[in-house]
Amino acid sequence: MFTILRVALVTPATLDTDAYREFCWGADLERTDTGYGLLLAFDNHNGDEFTAVVDDVVAL
C-alpha cells in the first residue's frame, strides 16, 4: 500500500514558459498542454519514499 504525502502540479499554468520547459527537459518528459502531476509517496511495505509522475492532470 502506498500513502500519498504531497501532490504538486507542473503545468504551463503553474510555471512560466521557461521553467516548464526546463522541468520537462530535466525530467526527460515531453512538453504537453496539460502538464504533469507529481505524487510524492511513501511505500508502507518497505518504507521507501518515491515520486510518481502522472500525465492525467485536470486543471481546475
Coordinates of C-alpha atoms in Angstrom, one line a residue:
M1 CA 0.0 0.0 0.0
F2 CA 1.2 3.5 -0.8
T3 CA 0.5 6.7 1.1
I4 CA 0.5 10.0 -0.9
L5 CA 2.3 12.5 1.1
R6 CA 2.2 15.5 -1.2
V7 CA 0.9 16.4 -4.7
A8 CA 2.4 19.0 -7.0
L9 CA 1.2 20.2 -10.4
V10 CA 3.8 21.1 -13.0
T11 CA 1.8 22.7 -15.8
P12 CA 2.2 25.6 -18.2
A13 CA -0.4 27.4 -16.0
T14 CA 1.6 26.9 -12.8
L15 CA 5.1 27.7 -14.1
D16 CA 6.3 30.3 -16.6
T17 CA 7.2 29.0 -20.0
D18 CA 11.0 28.8 -19.4
A19 CA 10.6 27.0 -16.1
Y20 CA 8.1 24.5 -17.5
R21 CA 10.4 23.8 -20.5
E22 CA 13.4 23.3 -18.1
F23 CA 11.4 21.0 -15.9
C24 CA 10.4 18.8 -18.9
W25 CA 13.9 18.8 -20.2
G26 CA 15.4 17.9 -16.9
A27 CA 12.9 15.1 -16.2
D28 CA 13.1 13.8 -19.8
L29 CA 9.4 14.4 -20.4
E30 CA 7.6 15.7 -23.4
R31 CA 6.0 19.1 -23.1
T32 CA 2.3 18.9 -23.1
D33 CA -0.6 21.4 -22.9
T34 CA -1.8 19.9 -19.6
G35 CA 1.5 19.3 -17.9
Y36 CA 2.2 16.7 -15.2
G37 CA 1.3 15.8 -11.6
L38 CA 3.9 14.7 -9.2
L39 CA 2.9 12.4 -6.4
L40 CA 5.3 12.3 -3.5
A41 CA 4.6 9.0 -1.9
F42 CA 5.6 6.5 0.8
D43 CA 5.6 2.7 0.3
N44 CA 4.2 1.4 3.6
H45 CA 5.6 -2.1 2.8
N46 CA 9.3 -1.3 2.7
G47 CA 9.5 2.3 3.9
D48 CA 10.8 3.8 0.6
E49 CA 9.8 7.3 -0.5
F50 CA 9.4 7.9 -4.2
T51 CA 8.0 10.4 -6.7
A52 CA 5.5 9.2 -9.3
V53 CA 4.7 11.2 -12.4
V54 CA 1.2 11.2 -13.8
D55 CA 0.1 12.8 -17.1
D56 CA -3.7 12.8 -16.5
V57 CA -3.7 16.3 -14.9
V58 CA -7.0 18.2 -14.9
A59 CA -6.7 21.9 -14.5
L60 CA -9.2 23.5 -12.1

